[in-house]
Coordinates of C-alpha atoms in Angstrom, one line a residue:
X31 CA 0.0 0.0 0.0
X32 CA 2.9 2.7 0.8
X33 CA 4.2 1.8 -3.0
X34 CA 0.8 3.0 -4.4
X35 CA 0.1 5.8 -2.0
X36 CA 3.6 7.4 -3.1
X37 CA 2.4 6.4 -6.8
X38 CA -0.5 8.3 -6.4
X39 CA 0.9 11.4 -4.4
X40 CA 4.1 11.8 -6.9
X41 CA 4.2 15.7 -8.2
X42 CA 6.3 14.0 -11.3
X43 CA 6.9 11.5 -13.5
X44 CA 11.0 10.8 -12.3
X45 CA 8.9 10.5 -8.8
X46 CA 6.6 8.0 -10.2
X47 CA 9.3 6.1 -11.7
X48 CA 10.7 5.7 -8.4
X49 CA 7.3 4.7 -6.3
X50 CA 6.9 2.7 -8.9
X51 CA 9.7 0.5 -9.3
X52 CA 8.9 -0.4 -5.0
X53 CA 5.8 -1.9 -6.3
X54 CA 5.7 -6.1 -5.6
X55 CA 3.4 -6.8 -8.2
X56 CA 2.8 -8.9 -10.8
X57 CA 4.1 -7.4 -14.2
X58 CA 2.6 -4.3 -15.0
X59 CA 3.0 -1.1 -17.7
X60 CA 2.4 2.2 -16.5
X61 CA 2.6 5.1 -18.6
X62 CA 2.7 8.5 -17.2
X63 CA 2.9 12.3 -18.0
X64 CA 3.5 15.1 -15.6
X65 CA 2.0 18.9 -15.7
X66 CA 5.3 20.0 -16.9
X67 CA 5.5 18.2 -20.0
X68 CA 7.9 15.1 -19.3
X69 CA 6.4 11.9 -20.3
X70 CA 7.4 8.3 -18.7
X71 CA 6.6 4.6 -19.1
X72 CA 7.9 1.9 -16.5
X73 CA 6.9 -1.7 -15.5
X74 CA 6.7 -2.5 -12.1
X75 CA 6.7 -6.0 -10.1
X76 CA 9.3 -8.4 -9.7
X77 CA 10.2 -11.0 -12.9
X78 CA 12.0 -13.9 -12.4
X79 CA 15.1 -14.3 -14.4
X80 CA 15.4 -17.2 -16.5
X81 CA 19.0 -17.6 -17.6
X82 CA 18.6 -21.0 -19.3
X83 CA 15.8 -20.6 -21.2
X84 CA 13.5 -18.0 -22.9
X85 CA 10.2 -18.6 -20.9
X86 CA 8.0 -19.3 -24.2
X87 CA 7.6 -23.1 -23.3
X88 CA 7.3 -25.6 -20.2
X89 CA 10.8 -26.5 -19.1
X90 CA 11.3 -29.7 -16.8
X91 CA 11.6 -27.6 -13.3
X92 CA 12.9 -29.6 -11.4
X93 CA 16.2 -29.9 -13.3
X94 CA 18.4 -27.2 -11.7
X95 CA 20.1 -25.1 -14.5
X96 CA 16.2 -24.0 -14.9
X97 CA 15.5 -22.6 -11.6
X98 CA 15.1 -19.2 -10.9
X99 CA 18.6 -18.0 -10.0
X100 CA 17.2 -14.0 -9.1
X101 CA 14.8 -11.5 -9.6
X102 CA 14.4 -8.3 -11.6
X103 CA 12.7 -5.6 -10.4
X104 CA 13.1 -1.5 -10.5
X105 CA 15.3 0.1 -12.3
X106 CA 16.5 -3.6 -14.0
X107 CA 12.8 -3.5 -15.2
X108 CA 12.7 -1.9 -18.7
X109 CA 11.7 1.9 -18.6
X110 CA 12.4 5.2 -20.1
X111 CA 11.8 9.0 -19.6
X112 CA 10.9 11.6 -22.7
X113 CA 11.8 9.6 -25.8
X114 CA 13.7 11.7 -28.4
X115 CA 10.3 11.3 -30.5
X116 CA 8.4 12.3 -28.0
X117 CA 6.4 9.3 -28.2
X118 CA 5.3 6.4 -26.0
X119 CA 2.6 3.8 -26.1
X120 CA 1.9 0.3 -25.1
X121 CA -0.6 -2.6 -26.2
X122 CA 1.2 -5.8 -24.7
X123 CA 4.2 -5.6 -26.9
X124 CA 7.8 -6.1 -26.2
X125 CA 9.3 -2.7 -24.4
X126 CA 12.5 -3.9 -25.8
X127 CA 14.1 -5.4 -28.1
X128 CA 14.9 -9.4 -27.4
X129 CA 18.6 -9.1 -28.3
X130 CA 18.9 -5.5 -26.0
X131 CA 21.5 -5.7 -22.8
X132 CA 20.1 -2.0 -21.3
X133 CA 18.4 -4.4 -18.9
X134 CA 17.6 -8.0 -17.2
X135 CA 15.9 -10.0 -19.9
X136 CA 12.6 -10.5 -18.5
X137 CA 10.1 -10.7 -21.9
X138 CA 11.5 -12.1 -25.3
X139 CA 7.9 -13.4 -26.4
X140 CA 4.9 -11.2 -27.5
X141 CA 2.3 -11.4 -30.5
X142 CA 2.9 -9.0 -33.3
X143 CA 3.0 -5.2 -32.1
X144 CA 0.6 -4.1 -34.7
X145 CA -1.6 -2.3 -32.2
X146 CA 1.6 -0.8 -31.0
X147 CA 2.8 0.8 -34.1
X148 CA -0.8 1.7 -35.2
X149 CA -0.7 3.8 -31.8
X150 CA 2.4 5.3 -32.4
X151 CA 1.7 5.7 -36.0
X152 CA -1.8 7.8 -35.1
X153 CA 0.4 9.6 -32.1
X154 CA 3.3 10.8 -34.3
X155 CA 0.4 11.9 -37.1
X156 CA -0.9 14.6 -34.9
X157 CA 1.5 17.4 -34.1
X158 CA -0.6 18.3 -30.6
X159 CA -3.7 15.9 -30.1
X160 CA -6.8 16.4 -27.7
X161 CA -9.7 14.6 -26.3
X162 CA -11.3 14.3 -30.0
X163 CA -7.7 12.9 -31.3
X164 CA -7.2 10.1 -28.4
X165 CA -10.8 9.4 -28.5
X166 CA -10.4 8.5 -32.4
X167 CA -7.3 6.6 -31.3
X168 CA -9.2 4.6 -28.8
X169 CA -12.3 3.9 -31.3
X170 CA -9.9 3.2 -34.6
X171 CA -10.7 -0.3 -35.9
X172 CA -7.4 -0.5 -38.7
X173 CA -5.9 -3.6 -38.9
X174 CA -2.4 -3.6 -40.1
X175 CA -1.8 -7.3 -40.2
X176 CA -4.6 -7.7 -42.6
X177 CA -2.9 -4.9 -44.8
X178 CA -0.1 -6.8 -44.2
X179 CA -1.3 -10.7 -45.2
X180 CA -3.8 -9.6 -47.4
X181 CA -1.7 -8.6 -50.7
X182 CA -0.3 -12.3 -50.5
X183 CA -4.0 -14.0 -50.1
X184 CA -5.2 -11.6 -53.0
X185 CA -2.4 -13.2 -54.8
X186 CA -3.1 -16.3 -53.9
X187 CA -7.3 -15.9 -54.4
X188 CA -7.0 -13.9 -58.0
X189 CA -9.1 -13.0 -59.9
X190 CA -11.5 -15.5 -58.3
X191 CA -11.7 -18.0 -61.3
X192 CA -13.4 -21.2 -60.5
X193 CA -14.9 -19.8 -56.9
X194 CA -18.4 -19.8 -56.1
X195 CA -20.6 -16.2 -57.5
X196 CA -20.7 -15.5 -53.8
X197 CA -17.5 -16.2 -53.1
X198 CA -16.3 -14.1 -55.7
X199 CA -18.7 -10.9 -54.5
X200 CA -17.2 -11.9 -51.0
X201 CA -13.5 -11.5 -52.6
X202 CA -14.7 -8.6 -54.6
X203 CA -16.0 -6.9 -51.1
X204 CA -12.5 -7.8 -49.4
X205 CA -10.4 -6.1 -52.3
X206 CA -12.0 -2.8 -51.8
X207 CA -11.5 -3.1 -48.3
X208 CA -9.6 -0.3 -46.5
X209 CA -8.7 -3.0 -43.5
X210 CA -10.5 -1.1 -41.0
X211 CA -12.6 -3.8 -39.0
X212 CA -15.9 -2.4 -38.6
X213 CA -19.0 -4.3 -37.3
X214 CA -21.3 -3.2 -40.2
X215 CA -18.5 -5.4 -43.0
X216 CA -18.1 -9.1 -43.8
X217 CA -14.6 -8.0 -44.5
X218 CA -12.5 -8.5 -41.4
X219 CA -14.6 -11.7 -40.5
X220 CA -13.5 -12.9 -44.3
X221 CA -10.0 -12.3 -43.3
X222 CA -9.3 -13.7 -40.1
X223 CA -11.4 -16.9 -40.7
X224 CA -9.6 -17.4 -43.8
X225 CA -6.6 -16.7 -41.8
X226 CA -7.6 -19.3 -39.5
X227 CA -8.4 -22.0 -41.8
X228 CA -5.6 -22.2 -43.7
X229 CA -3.1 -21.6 -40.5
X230 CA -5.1 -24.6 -39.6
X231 CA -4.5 -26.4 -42.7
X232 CA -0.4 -25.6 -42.5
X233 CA 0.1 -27.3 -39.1
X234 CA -2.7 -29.9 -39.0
X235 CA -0.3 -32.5 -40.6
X236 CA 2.9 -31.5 -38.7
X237 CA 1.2 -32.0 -35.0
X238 CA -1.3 -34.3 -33.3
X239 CA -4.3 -32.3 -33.0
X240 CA -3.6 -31.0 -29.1
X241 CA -0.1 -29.5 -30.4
X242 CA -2.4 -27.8 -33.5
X243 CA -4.4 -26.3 -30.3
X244 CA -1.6 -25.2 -28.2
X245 CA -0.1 -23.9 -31.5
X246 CA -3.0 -21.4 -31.9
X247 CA -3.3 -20.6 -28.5
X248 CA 0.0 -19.2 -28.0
X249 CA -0.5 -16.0 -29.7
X250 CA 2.9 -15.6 -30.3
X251 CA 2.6 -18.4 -33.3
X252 CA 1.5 -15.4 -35.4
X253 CA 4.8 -14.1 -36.0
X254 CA 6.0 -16.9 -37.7
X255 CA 2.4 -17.9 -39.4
X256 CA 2.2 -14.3 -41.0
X257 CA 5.6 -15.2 -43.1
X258 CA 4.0 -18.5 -44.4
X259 CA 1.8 -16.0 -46.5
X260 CA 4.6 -14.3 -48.0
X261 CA 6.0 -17.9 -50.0
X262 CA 4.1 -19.5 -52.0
X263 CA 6.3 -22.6 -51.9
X264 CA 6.7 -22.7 -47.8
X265 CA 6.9 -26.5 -47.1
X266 CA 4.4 -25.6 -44.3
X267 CA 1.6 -25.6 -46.9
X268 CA 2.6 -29.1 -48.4
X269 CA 0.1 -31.4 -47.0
X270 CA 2.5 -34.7 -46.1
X271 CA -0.7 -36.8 -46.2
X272 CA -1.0 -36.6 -50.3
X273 CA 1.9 -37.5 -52.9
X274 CA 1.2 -33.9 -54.6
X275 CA 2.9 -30.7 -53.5
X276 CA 0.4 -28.4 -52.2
X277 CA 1.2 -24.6 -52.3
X278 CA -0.3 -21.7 -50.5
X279 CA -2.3 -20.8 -53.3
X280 CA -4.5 -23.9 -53.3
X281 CA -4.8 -24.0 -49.4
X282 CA -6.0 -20.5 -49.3
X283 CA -8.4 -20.8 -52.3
X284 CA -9.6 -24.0 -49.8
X285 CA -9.5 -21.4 -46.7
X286 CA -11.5 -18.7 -48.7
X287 CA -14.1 -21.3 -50.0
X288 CA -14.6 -22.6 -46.3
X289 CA -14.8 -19.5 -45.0
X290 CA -17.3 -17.9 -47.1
X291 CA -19.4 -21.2 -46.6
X292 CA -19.4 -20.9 -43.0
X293 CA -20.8 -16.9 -42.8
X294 CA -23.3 -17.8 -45.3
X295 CA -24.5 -20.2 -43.3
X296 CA -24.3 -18.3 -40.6
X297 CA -25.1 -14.7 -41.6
X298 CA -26.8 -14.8 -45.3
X299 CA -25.5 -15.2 -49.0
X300 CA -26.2 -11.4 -49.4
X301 CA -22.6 -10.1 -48.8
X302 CA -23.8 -6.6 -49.5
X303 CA -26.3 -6.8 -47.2

């Protein structure tokens, strides 16, 4: 309690920093700004330091080079005051970089900072922002990993020979899309469950179905499933159940078909209305 009283009592944000850091939390973020213009983010709690593994996966614990040696906490915790760029945000991504030695090693796993840069994107587009400008950041819907991926699914889809009519209106709707993920659009749902299926269809033959589970439920399998899309030839896509080759292309036709089967069924053939 004397950690968050001085938290909440600090007059700036190098005060903060150091109420902050006597916090014996779990891991949090906390990103300040004081009235005279200094800006701050720190993580608080103390982190075990693993120095035989990464932390990403189970490790047998009661073999001794994996157990906690030590733990990190204030000022070995990553943090930083008034950025050259005058910029800081935070959506569950890394605060550093994997490889960095400014301090203990505490995170090396996260899922794609999109969120993160689309913050700092909308934060560095607007030389002095207000309520109306943070409330816009709050309420924007653009997804960058689907402007990412979806160039290498158009190339993979076409021109939509050989799909269904309403799988071609669905691919037509999707290639006008401006990747903001709006409630009123089939668009975004198109994506991501086409995502899904054909992530699905990558790993299915390469792990028993609990591993396929695990695999998606780790949200840091993103970062390497959002490359697949970018080779067409990735063995990944080769189903080793079959004698052919498969490529990409064929297993995201399969993923787009599927996809646009299920929100029929589910929300209507009509993919304008």
């Amino acid at each position: 309690m004397g950690a968050l009283l001085r938290m909440d009592q600090a007059s700036s944000v190098a005060d903060f920093g150091d109420a902050v850091a006597q916090l014996p939390s779990t891991w949090n973020t906390w990103t300040v700004a004081d009235v005279e213009g200094h800006i701050g983010q720190f993580a608080s709690g103390q982190v075990p330091v693993r120095e035989a593994h990464r932390g990403t996966f189970p490790v047998p614990g009661w073999v001794e080079k994996y157990e906690w040696k030590a733990f990190a906490s204030g000022a070995q915790l990553p943090h930083g005051i008034d950025p050259a760029d005058g910029v800081l945000a935070h959506a569950n991504n890394l605060m550093i970089e994997p490889g960095s030695t400014d301090f203990s090693r505490v995170h090396v796993d996260s899922a794609p900072a999109f969120r993160h840069q689309r913050i700092v994107d909308l934060a560095r587009a607007t030389p002095k922002h207000d309520l109306a400008s943070y409330r816009a950041m709050l309420a924007d819907t653009h997804s960058l990993r689907a402007a990412q991926v979806w160039p290498f699914m158009q190339a993979a889809l076409g021109d939509g020979a050989g799909l269904s009519a309403t799988a071609r209106a669905a691919l037509s709707r999707v290639n006008a899309w401006r990747f903001d993920a709006t409630a009123d659009g089939p668009e975004a749902a198109l994506f991501f469950l086409t995502y899904r299926h054909a992530v699905v269809a990558a790993v299915s033959d390469e792990l028993p179905a609990p591993a396929v589970k695990f695999f998606l439920g780790q949200r840091y399998s993103t970062n390497t499933a959002d490359l697949w899309f970018e080779d067409p030839a990735h063995l990944v896509w080769d189903d080793r159940a079959t004698p052919a080759v498969e490529t990409r292309d064929e297993v995201l036709r399969a993923a787009f078909t599927r996809a646009v089967q299920e929100l029929t069924e589910q929300q209507g053939a009509d993919v304008n209305g």
